Short mmCIF file of C-alpha atoms in Angstrom, two decimals:
data_model
loop_
_atom_site.label_atom_id
_atom_site.label_comp_id
_atom_site.label_asym_id
_atom_site.label_seq_id
_atom_site.Cartn_x
_atom_site.Cartn_y
_atom_site.Cartn_z
CA MET A 1 -16.36 15.45 -11.66
CA ASP A 2 -13.77 17.17 -13.87
CA ASP A 3 -13.24 20.92 -14.26
CA LYS A 4 -15.67 21.18 -17.19
CA GLU A 5 -18.42 19.31 -15.33
CA GLN A 6 -17.76 21.46 -12.26
CA ALA A 7 -18.13 24.67 -14.29
CA GLU A 8 -21.33 23.39 -15.93
CA GLY A 9 -22.69 22.38 -12.51
CA GLU A 10 -21.93 25.79 -11.00
CA LYS A 11 -23.71 27.46 -13.93
CA ARG A 12 -26.70 25.15 -13.42
CA VAL A 13 -26.86 26.08 -9.70
CA ARG A 14 -26.81 29.80 -10.55
CA GLU A 15 -29.48 29.43 -13.26
CA HIS A 16 -31.85 27.06 -11.45
CA LEU A 17 -31.40 27.97 -7.78
CA ILE A 18 -29.59 31.21 -6.95
CA GLU A 19 -30.95 33.54 -9.65
CA PRO A 20 -34.59 32.37 -9.28
CA LEU A 21 -34.47 32.83 -5.49
CA LEU A 22 -33.04 36.33 -5.88
CA ALA A 23 -35.61 37.14 -8.59
CA LEU A 24 -38.39 36.04 -6.25
CA GLY A 25 -37.24 38.64 -3.73
CA LEU A 26 -35.09 36.77 -1.24
CA ALA A 27 -32.59 39.43 -0.23
CA ARG A 28 -29.05 39.34 1.13
CA PRO A 29 -28.96 38.41 4.84
CA THR A 30 -28.38 41.59 6.86
CA THR A 31 -25.51 39.96 8.74
CA LEU A 32 -23.49 39.64 5.51
CA THR A 33 -21.74 42.35 3.52
CA LYS A 34 -22.24 42.37 -0.25
CA ALA A 35 -18.80 40.82 -0.72
CA ALA A 36 -19.48 38.12 1.89
CA PHE A 37 -22.86 37.37 0.28
CA GLU A 38 -21.22 36.98 -3.16
CA THR A 39 -18.61 34.70 -1.61
CA MET A 40 -21.37 32.64 0.02
CA LEU A 41 -23.23 32.32 -3.30
CA ARG A 42 -20.04 31.34 -5.13
CA THR A 43 -19.23 28.71 -2.49
CA LEU A 44 -22.80 27.43 -2.63
CA ALA A 45 -22.56 27.05 -6.42
CA GLN A 46 -19.27 25.16 -6.09
CA MET A 47 -20.56 22.80 -3.43
CA LEU A 48 -23.91 22.06 -5.11
CA ALA A 49 -22.50 21.64 -8.64
CA ARG A 50 -23.19 17.90 -8.76
CA MET A 51 -26.94 18.36 -8.26
CA SER A 52 -29.33 17.89 -11.18
CA GLU A 53 -31.97 20.42 -12.27
CA ALA A 54 -34.67 18.32 -10.58
CA GLU A 55 -32.72 18.20 -7.30
CA LEU A 56 -32.11 21.95 -7.50
CA ALA A 57 -35.86 22.48 -7.99
CA VAL A 58 -36.51 20.56 -4.76
CA LEU A 59 -33.86 22.64 -2.97
CA LYS A 60 -35.38 25.86 -4.36
CA ALA A 61 -38.79 24.81 -3.00
CA TRP A 62 -37.17 24.12 0.38
CA ALA A 63 -35.50 27.56 0.37
CA LEU A 64 -38.81 29.27 -0.40
CA LYS A 65 -40.43 27.47 2.55
CA ASN A 66 -37.47 28.24 4.85
CA PRO A 67 -36.27 31.78 4.11
CA GLY A 68 -33.89 33.48 6.52
CA GLY A 69 -34.27 36.63 8.56
CA PRO A 70 -36.84 37.72 11.15
CA ASN A 71 -39.28 38.74 8.39
CA ARG A 72 -38.58 35.52 6.45
CA ASP A 73 -37.56 37.51 3.38
CA ARG A 74 -33.84 36.73 3.28
CA PHE A 75 -31.76 34.24 1.33
CA PRO A 76 -31.07 31.22 3.58
CA ILE A 77 -27.46 31.00 4.73
CA ALA A 78 -25.23 28.47 2.95
CA ALA A 79 -24.96 26.15 5.97
CA HIS A 80 -28.74 25.66 6.01
CA MET A 81 -28.89 25.22 2.22
CA LEU A 82 -26.10 22.62 2.29
CA ALA A 83 -27.77 20.71 5.13
CA ALA A 84 -31.01 20.59 3.13
CA ALA A 85 -29.09 19.55 0.00
CA LYS A 86 -27.63 16.57 1.86
CA THR A 87 -31.14 15.28 2.57
CA ILE A 88 -32.03 15.64 -1.11
CA ARG A 89 -28.81 14.08 -2.43
CA PRO A 90 -26.41 12.52 0.05
CA PRO A 91 -22.76 13.27 -0.78
CA ASP A 92 -20.76 10.78 -2.84
CA LYS A 93 -17.74 9.97 -0.68
CA THR A 94 -15.61 8.92 -3.66
CA ASP A 95 -16.16 12.13 -5.60
CA ALA A 96 -14.46 15.41 -4.89
CA GLY A 97 -14.28 18.80 -6.51
CA PRO A 98 -11.38 19.95 -8.67
CA PHE A 99 -9.61 21.59 -5.72
CA ALA A 100 -9.62 18.44 -3.58
CA ARG A 101 -8.42 16.39 -6.56
CA ARG A 102 -5.55 18.84 -7.14
CA VAL A 103 -4.49 18.72 -3.50
CA MET A 104 -4.62 14.92 -3.29
CA ALA A 105 -2.66 14.63 -6.57
CA SER A 106 -0.03 17.18 -5.49
CA PRO A 107 3.22 16.69 -3.55
CA ALA A 108 1.18 17.46 -0.41
CA GLY A 109 -1.05 14.49 -1.23
CA ASP A 110 1.98 12.32 -1.98
CA GLU A 111 3.39 13.22 1.44
CA ALA A 112 0.06 12.37 3.08
CA PHE A 113 -0.02 8.93 1.44
CA LYS A 114 3.62 8.27 2.32
CA HIS A 115 3.17 9.17 5.99
CA GLY A 116 -0.34 7.75 6.45
CA PHE A 117 -2.45 10.89 6.88
CA ALA A 118 -4.28 10.99 3.53
CA PRO A 119 -7.76 10.63 5.14
CA GLU A 120 -6.99 13.52 7.49
CA LEU A 121 -5.75 15.66 4.57
CA LEU A 122 -8.93 14.95 2.60
CA ALA A 123 -11.07 15.84 5.64
CA TYR A 124 -9.12 19.11 5.99
CA VAL A 125 -9.57 19.98 2.30
CA ARG A 126 -13.30 19.25 2.44
CA ALA A 127 -13.68 21.36 5.60
CA ASN A 128 -11.61 24.23 4.12
CA PRO A 129 -12.54 24.45 0.42
CA GLY A 130 -10.06 26.51 -1.57
CA LYS A 131 -7.51 26.73 1.26
CA TRP A 132 -4.27 25.06 0.21
CA PRO A 133 -2.67 23.16 3.13
CA GLN A 134 0.68 24.74 4.04
CA SER A 135 3.63 22.86 5.56
CA LEU A 136 2.60 23.72 9.13
CA THR A 137 -0.91 22.37 8.46
CA LEU A 138 0.54 19.20 6.92
CA GLU A 139 2.73 18.67 9.98
CA LYS A 140 -0.25 19.20 12.29
CA LEU A 141 -2.38 16.72 10.28
CA ARG A 142 0.47 14.20 10.32
CA ASN A 143 0.75 14.47 14.11
CA GLN A 144 -3.02 14.18 14.57
CA ALA A 145 -3.11 11.08 12.36
CA ARG A 146 -0.16 9.36 14.06
CA PRO A 147 -2.23 7.23 16.52
CA ALA A 148 -4.58 6.08 13.73
CA TYR A 149 -1.63 5.38 11.42
CA VAL A 150 0.24 3.34 14.05
CA ARG A 151 -2.93 1.40 14.92
CA PHE A 152 -3.67 0.76 11.23
CA GLU A 153 -0.13 -0.50 10.52
CA ASP A 154 -0.21 -2.72 13.62
CA LEU A 155 -3.57 -4.21 12.64
CA LEU A 156 -2.41 -4.82 9.07
CA LEU A 157 0.61 -6.67 10.40
CA ARG A 158 -1.55 -8.74 12.75
CA GLU A 159 -4.01 -9.47 9.94
CA ASN A 160 -1.20 -10.60 7.62
CA ARG A 161 0.10 -12.93 10.36
CA ASP A 162 -3.41 -14.36 10.85
CA GLN A 163 -3.43 -13.18 14.46
CA GLU A 164 -6.68 -12.60 16.29
CA ILE A 165 -8.24 -9.15 15.81
CA SER A 166 -11.19 -7.89 17.85
CA PRO A 167 -14.44 -6.91 16.08
CA ALA A 168 -13.82 -3.24 16.95
CA ASP A 169 -10.34 -3.42 15.44
CA ARG A 170 -11.73 -5.15 12.33
CA ARG A 171 -14.24 -2.29 11.91
CA PHE A 172 -11.45 0.27 12.35
CA LEU A 173 -9.26 -1.55 9.81
CA ALA A 174 -12.06 -1.81 7.23
CA ASN A 175 -13.04 1.84 7.73
CA ARG A 176 -9.45 3.09 7.41
CA LYS A 177 -8.90 0.95 4.28
CA ALA A 178 -12.07 2.43 2.74
CA GLN A 179 -10.93 5.97 3.59
CA ILE A 180 -7.50 5.37 2.03
CA ASP A 181 -9.12 3.80 -1.04
CA THR A 182 -11.33 6.90 -1.44
CA CYS A 183 -8.25 9.12 -1.17
CA CYS A 184 -6.47 7.01 -3.81
CA GLN A 185 -9.43 7.30 -6.20
CA ILE A 186 -9.56 11.08 -5.75
CA ALA A 187 -5.78 11.41 -6.24
CA ALA A 188 -5.96 9.24 -9.38
CA LYS A 189 -8.70 11.48 -10.81
CA GLY A 190 -6.53 14.50 -10.02
CA LYS A 191 -3.47 12.99 -11.71
CA ALA A 192 -5.57 11.96 -14.74
CA GLY A 193 -6.86 15.55 -14.96
CA GLU A 194 -3.28 16.89 -14.91
CA LYS A 195 -2.30 14.61 -17.81
CA ALA A 196 -5.36 15.66 -19.83
CA ALA A 197 -4.61 19.37 -19.35
#
Protein backbone atom coordinates (compact mmCIF):
# COMPACT_ATOMS: atom_id res chain seq x y z
CA MET A 1 0.00 0.00 0.00
CA ASP A 2 1.60 3.28 -1.10
CA ASP A 3 1.03 6.72 0.43
CA LYS A 4 -1.85 7.53 -1.95
CA GLU A 5 -3.63 4.24 -1.22
CA GLN A 6 -3.06 4.78 2.50
CA ALA A 7 -4.63 8.26 2.34
CA GLU A 8 -7.60 6.94 0.34
CA GLY A 9 -8.02 4.08 2.81
CA GLU A 10 -7.96 6.43 5.81
CA LYS A 11 -10.60 8.61 4.13
CA ARG A 12 -12.72 5.50 3.47
CA VAL A 13 -12.48 4.48 7.16
CA ARG A 14 -13.58 7.95 8.28
CA GLU A 15 -16.49 8.06 5.79
CA HIS A 16 -17.77 4.51 6.21
CA LEU A 17 -16.96 3.68 9.83
CA ILE A 18 -15.98 6.54 12.14
CA GLU A 19 -18.37 9.29 10.98
CA PRO A 20 -21.44 6.99 10.77
CA LEU A 21 -20.79 5.64 14.29
CA LEU A 22 -20.46 9.16 15.68
CA ALA A 23 -23.57 10.27 13.77
CA LEU A 24 -25.51 7.38 15.29
CA GLY A 25 -24.68 8.71 18.75
CA LEU A 26 -21.71 6.70 19.95
CA ALA A 27 -19.89 9.22 22.11
CA ARG A 28 -16.28 9.64 23.19
CA PRO A 29 -15.30 7.17 25.94
CA THR A 30 -15.27 9.03 29.26
CA THR A 31 -11.78 7.73 30.03
CA LEU A 32 -10.33 9.62 27.04
CA THR A 33 -9.76 13.34 26.65
CA LYS A 34 -10.89 14.96 23.39
CA ALA A 35 -7.29 15.01 22.16
CA ALA A 36 -6.76 11.35 23.09
CA PHE A 37 -10.03 10.40 21.37
CA GLU A 38 -8.97 12.21 18.17
CA THR A 39 -5.61 10.44 18.33
CA MET A 40 -7.38 7.10 18.77
CA LEU A 41 -9.63 7.79 15.76
CA ARG A 42 -6.66 8.87 13.63
CA THR A 43 -4.72 5.72 14.60
CA LEU A 44 -7.78 3.58 13.90
CA ALA A 45 -8.11 5.12 10.42
CA GLN A 46 -4.42 4.46 9.71
CA MET A 47 -4.55 0.86 10.87
CA LEU A 48 -7.81 -0.03 9.09
CA ALA A 49 -6.97 1.72 5.80
CA ARG A 50 -6.63 -1.53 3.85
CA MET A 51 -10.22 -2.58 4.57
CA SER A 52 -12.86 -2.37 1.84
CA GLU A 53 -16.24 -0.62 2.19
CA ALA A 54 -17.93 -4.01 2.66
CA GLU A 55 -15.49 -5.01 5.41
CA LEU A 56 -15.96 -1.63 7.10
CA ALA A 57 -19.74 -2.17 6.99
CA VAL A 58 -19.28 -5.47 8.84
CA LEU A 59 -17.02 -3.74 11.38
CA LYS A 60 -19.57 -0.93 11.81
CA ALA A 61 -22.29 -3.52 12.52
CA TRP A 62 -19.98 -5.15 15.09
CA ALA A 63 -19.33 -1.77 16.77
CA LEU A 64 -23.06 -1.07 16.99
CA LYS A 65 -23.60 -4.44 18.68
CA ASN A 66 -20.62 -3.94 21.01
CA PRO A 67 -20.56 -0.29 22.12
CA GLY A 68 -18.35 0.74 25.02
CA GLY A 69 -19.21 2.26 28.36
CA PRO A 70 -21.49 1.13 31.19
CA ASN A 71 -24.55 2.48 29.34
CA ARG A 72 -23.35 0.95 26.04
CA ASP A 73 -23.45 4.36 24.36
CA ARG A 74 -19.73 4.95 23.83
CA PHE A 75 -17.43 4.48 20.86
CA PRO A 76 -15.57 1.16 21.29
CA ILE A 77 -11.89 1.59 22.13
CA ALA A 78 -9.41 1.06 19.30
CA ALA A 79 -8.00 -2.18 20.75
CA HIS A 80 -11.45 -3.81 20.60
CA MET A 81 -12.12 -2.46 17.10
CA LEU A 82 -8.76 -3.74 15.82
CA ALA A 83 -9.33 -7.17 17.35
CA ALA A 84 -12.72 -7.37 15.62
CA ALA A 85 -11.16 -6.15 12.35
CA LYS A 86 -8.64 -9.01 12.46
CA THR A 87 -11.50 -11.53 12.49
CA ILE A 88 -13.08 -9.80 9.49
CA ARG A 89 -9.84 -9.43 7.52
CA PRO A 90 -6.71 -11.10 8.85
CA PRO A 91 -3.60 -8.94 8.45
CA ASP A 92 -1.39 -9.38 5.40
CA LYS A 93 2.07 -10.10 6.82
CA THR A 94 3.86 -8.88 3.67
CA ASP A 95 2.13 -5.50 3.61
CA ALA A 96 2.97 -2.59 5.82
CA GLY A 97 1.95 1.02 6.11
CA PRO A 98 4.01 3.91 4.77
CA PHE A 99 5.76 4.45 8.11
CA ALA A 100 6.97 0.85 8.39
CA ARG A 101 8.14 0.93 4.77
CA ARG A 102 10.10 4.15 5.44
CA VAL A 103 11.77 2.69 8.53
CA MET A 104 12.70 -0.59 6.82
CA ALA A 105 14.08 1.33 3.79
CA SER A 106 16.06 3.78 5.96
CA PRO A 107 19.61 3.50 7.34
CA ALA A 108 18.01 2.02 10.49
CA GLY A 109 16.56 -0.76 8.33
CA ASP A 110 19.88 -1.23 6.55
CA GLU A 111 21.57 -1.64 9.94
CA ALA A 112 18.92 -4.17 10.99
CA PHE A 113 19.50 -6.26 7.86
CA LYS A 114 23.28 -6.05 8.24
CA HIS A 115 23.23 -7.17 11.88
CA GLY A 116 20.37 -9.68 11.63
CA PHE A 117 17.60 -7.97 13.59
CA ALA A 118 15.26 -6.90 10.77
CA PRO A 119 12.34 -9.07 12.04
CA GLU A 120 12.69 -7.54 15.50
CA LEU A 121 12.79 -4.02 14.02
CA LEU A 122 9.63 -4.70 12.00
CA ALA A 123 7.88 -6.07 15.11
CA TYR A 124 8.91 -2.92 17.02
CA VAL A 125 7.61 -0.62 14.25
CA ARG A 126 4.30 -2.48 14.08
CA ALA A 127 3.91 -2.34 17.87
CA ASN A 128 4.84 1.38 17.99
CA PRO A 129 3.27 2.99 14.90
CA GLY A 130 4.71 6.41 14.17
CA LYS A 131 7.56 6.09 16.69
CA TRP A 132 10.90 6.24 14.89
CA PRO A 133 13.43 3.83 16.45
CA GLN A 134 16.33 5.77 17.97
CA SER A 135 19.90 4.46 18.31
CA LEU A 136 19.30 3.17 21.85
CA THR A 137 16.23 1.25 20.65
CA LEU A 138 18.19 -0.18 17.72
CA GLU A 139 20.94 -1.35 20.07
CA LYS A 140 18.37 -2.94 22.38
CA LEU A 141 16.68 -4.73 19.45
CA ARG A 142 20.06 -5.92 18.18
CA ASN A 143 20.91 -7.37 21.59
CA GLN A 144 17.50 -9.04 21.91
CA ALA A 145 17.87 -10.59 18.45
CA ARG A 146 21.42 -11.85 19.02
CA PRO A 147 20.46 -15.41 20.12
CA ALA A 148 18.07 -15.81 17.17
CA TYR A 149 20.65 -14.36 14.77
CA VAL A 150 23.42 -16.68 16.01
CA ARG A 151 21.11 -19.70 15.85
CA PHE A 152 19.94 -18.74 12.34
CA GLU A 153 23.51 -18.30 11.04
CA ASP A 154 24.57 -21.61 12.62
CA LEU A 155 21.62 -23.46 11.09
CA LEU A 156 22.27 -21.92 7.67
CA LEU A 157 25.86 -23.10 7.85
CA ARG A 158 24.78 -26.60 8.90
CA GLU A 159 22.16 -26.67 6.13
CA ASN A 160 24.73 -25.62 3.51
CA ARG A 161 27.06 -28.40 4.71
CA ASP A 162 24.20 -30.94 4.48
CA GLN A 163 24.49 -31.66 8.20
CA GLU A 164 21.57 -33.08 10.12
CA ILE A 165 19.08 -30.51 11.45
CA SER A 166 16.29 -31.37 13.89
CA PRO A 167 12.64 -30.77 12.89
CA ALA A 168 12.39 -27.96 15.47
CA ASP A 169 15.48 -26.29 14.01
CA ARG A 170 14.08 -26.70 10.48
CA ARG A 171 10.87 -24.95 11.57
CA PHE A 172 12.89 -22.15 13.19
CA LEU A 173 15.02 -21.77 10.04
CA ALA A 174 11.99 -21.68 7.72
CA ASN A 175 10.16 -19.22 9.99
CA ARG A 176 13.17 -16.88 10.27
CA LYS A 177 13.74 -17.01 6.49
CA ALA A 178 10.07 -16.09 5.94
CA GLN A 179 10.34 -13.20 8.42
CA ILE A 180 13.48 -11.87 6.72
CA ASP A 181 11.83 -12.24 3.30
CA THR A 182 8.84 -10.21 4.53
CA CYS A 183 11.20 -7.52 5.82
CA CYS A 184 13.01 -7.46 2.45
CA GLN A 185 9.71 -7.05 0.57
CA ILE A 186 8.64 -4.18 2.84
CA ALA A 187 12.04 -2.47 2.52
CA ALA A 188 11.92 -2.86 -1.28
CA LYS A 189 8.48 -1.22 -1.35
CA GLY A 190 9.85 1.60 0.80
CA LYS A 191 12.87 2.13 -1.47
CA ALA A 192 10.63 2.02 -4.57
CA GLY A 193 8.40 4.67 -2.96
CA GLU A 194 11.44 6.89 -2.30
CA LYS A 195 12.49 6.69 -5.96
CA ALA A 196 8.95 7.51 -7.15
CA ALA A 197 8.74 10.58 -4.89
